[in-house]
XYZ file of C-alpha atoms in Angstrom:
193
model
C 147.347 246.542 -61.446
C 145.027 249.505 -61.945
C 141.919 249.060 -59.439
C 138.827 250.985 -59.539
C 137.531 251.788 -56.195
C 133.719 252.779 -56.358
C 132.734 254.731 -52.692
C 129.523 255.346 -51.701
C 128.848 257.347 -48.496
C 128.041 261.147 -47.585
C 129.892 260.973 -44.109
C 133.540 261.907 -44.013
C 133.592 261.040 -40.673
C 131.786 257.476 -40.747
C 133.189 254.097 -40.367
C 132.834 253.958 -44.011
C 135.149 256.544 -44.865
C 137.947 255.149 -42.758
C 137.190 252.305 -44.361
C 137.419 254.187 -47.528
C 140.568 255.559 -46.815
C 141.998 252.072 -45.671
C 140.747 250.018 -48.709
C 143.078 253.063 -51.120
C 145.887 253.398 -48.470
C 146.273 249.349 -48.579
C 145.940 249.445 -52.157
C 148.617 252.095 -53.023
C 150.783 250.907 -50.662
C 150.826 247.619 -52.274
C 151.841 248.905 -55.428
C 148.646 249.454 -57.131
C 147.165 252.205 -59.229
C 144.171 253.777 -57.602
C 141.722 255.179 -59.500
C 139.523 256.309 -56.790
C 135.740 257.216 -57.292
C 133.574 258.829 -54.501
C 130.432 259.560 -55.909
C 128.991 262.437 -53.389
C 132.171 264.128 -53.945
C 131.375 264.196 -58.002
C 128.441 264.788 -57.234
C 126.995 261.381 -59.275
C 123.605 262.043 -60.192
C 121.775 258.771 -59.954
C 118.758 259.225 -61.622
C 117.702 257.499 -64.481
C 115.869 259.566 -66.556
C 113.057 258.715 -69.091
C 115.147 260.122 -71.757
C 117.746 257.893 -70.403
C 115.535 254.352 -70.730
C 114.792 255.933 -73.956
C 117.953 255.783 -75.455
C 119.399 252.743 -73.230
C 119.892 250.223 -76.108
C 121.238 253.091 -78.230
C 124.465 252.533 -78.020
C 126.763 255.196 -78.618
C 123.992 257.340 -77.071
C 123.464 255.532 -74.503
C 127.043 256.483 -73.298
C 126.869 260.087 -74.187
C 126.000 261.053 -70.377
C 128.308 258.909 -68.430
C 131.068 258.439 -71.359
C 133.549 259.434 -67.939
C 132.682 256.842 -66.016
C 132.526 254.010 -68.243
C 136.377 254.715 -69.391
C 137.088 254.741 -65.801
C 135.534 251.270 -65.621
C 136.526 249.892 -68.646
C 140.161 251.176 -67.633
C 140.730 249.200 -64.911
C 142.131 245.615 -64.056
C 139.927 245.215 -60.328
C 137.093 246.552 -59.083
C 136.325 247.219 -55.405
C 133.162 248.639 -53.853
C 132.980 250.151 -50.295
C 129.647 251.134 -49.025
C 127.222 250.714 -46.189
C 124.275 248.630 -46.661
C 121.396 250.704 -46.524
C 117.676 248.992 -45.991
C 119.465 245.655 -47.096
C 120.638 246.929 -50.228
C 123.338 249.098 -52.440
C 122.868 253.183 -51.521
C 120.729 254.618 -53.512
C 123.856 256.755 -55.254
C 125.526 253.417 -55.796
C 122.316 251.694 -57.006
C 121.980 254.328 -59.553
C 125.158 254.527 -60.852
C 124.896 250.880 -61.703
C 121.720 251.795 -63.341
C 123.384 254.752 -65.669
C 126.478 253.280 -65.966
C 126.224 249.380 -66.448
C 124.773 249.775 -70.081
C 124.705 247.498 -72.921
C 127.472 247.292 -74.803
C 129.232 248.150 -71.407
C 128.424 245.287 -68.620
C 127.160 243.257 -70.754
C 127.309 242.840 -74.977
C 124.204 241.502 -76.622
C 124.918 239.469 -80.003
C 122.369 237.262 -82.284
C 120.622 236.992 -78.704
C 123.189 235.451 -76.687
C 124.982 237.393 -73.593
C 128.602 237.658 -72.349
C 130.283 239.857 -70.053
C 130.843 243.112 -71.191
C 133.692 243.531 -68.510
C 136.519 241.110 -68.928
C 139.014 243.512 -68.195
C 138.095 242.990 -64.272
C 140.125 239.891 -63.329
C 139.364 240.841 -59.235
C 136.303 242.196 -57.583
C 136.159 243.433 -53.947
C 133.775 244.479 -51.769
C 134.156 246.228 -48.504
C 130.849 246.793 -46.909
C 129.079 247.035 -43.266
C 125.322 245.925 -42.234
C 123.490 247.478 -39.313
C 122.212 244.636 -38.848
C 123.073 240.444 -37.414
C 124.226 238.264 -40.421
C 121.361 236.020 -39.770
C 118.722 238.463 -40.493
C 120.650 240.037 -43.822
C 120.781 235.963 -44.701
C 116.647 235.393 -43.528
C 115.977 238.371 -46.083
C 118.024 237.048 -48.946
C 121.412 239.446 -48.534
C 120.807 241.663 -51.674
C 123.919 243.326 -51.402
C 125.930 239.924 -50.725
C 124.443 238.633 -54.077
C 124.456 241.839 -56.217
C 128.537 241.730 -55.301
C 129.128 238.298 -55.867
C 126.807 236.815 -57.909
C 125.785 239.742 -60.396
C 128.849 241.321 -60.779
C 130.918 238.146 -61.104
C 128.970 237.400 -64.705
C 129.852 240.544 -65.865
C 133.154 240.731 -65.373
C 135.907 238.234 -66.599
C 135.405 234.404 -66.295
C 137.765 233.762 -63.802
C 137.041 237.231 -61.680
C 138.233 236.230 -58.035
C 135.629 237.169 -55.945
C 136.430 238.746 -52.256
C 133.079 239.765 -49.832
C 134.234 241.574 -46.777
C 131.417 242.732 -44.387
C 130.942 244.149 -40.707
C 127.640 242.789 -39.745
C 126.003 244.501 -36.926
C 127.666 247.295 -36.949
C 125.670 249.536 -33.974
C 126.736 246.846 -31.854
C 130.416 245.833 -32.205
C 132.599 246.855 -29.407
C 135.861 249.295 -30.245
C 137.709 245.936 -30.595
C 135.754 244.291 -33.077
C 135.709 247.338 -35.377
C 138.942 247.858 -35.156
C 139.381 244.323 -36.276
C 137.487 244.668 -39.002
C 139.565 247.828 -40.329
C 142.513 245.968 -39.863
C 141.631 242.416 -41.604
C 140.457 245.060 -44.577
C 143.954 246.250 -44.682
C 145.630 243.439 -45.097
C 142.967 241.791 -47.612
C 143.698 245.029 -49.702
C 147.156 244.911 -48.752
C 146.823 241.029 -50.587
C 144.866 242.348 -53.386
């Protein structure tokens, strides 16, 4: 299977990037084609421009800036994002790649008015995230990134996308132990995938 992996972090020494590096070690060692996207290292440029919203139901045009990174997603078989969660949401990097990147005609095709998922080539969908803060408090304020990963990105992808969430809640406050743990249950979900 050819899996996308979508990273989103500026620390190469964060828990994050060894999480990074698990989630594509796990992957490739179970057989799987990684086609592995950090977007600080491209250098991703998140901003959506006016001339962007301009043109966003202009499809090809639409495409014309991020052609690169919509064959990389329309490539693939699985999808897995690993990120922090930042201010209870998706990095602003990651947040804006969505933005650019999930166009019509792309996430999503629009015909005689009805919707359907524009990407049914994604029959799994991963997340691998962490949360500075409890999982109470991420669930009091509605869990944004929980929802954007599961519930968004599910329609969007193929009918029967299974679904994996796997998050380190808390993070400033785990012992050694517990984040260890965490890497480790990671591995093997990726080593599953």
């Amino acid at each position: 299977m050819k899996v996308h992996v979508i990273y989103a972090h500026p620390q190469e020494n964060s828990l994050n990037a060894l999480l990074h590096r698990t989630v594509v070690e796990g992957l490739t060692e179970a057989g799987h084609e990684v086609d592995d996207l950090d977007l600080y290292a491209d250098r991703f440029d998140p901003v959506l421009t006016r001339e962007d919203r301009d043109i966003y139901h202009d499809v090809p045009a639409n495409r014309a800036k991020v052609e690169q990174y919509i064959k990389r997603l329309e490539s693939c078989d699985a999808l897995v994002l690993c990120h922090p969660v930042w201010n209870f949401g998706w990095p602003a990097i990651l947040k804006g790649y969505v933005d650019r990147v999930f166009l019509p005609d792309v996430s999503f095709k629009l015909r005689d008015g009805e919707m359907s998922p524009g990407l049914q080539n994604i029959r799994k969908l991963a997340t691998v995230t962490t949360y500075g803060s409890k999982r109470w408090r991420a669930w009091f304020l509605g869990d944004a990134p929980r929802k954007n990963a599961t519930r968004f990105l599910r329609v969007i992808c193929h009918p029967r996308v299974k679904v994996s969430y796997h998050a380190l809640y808390d993070m400033n406050n785990v012992t050694r132990a517990e984040t260890e743990a965490y890497v480790a249950r990671v591995r093997q979900a990726m080593l599953k995938f």
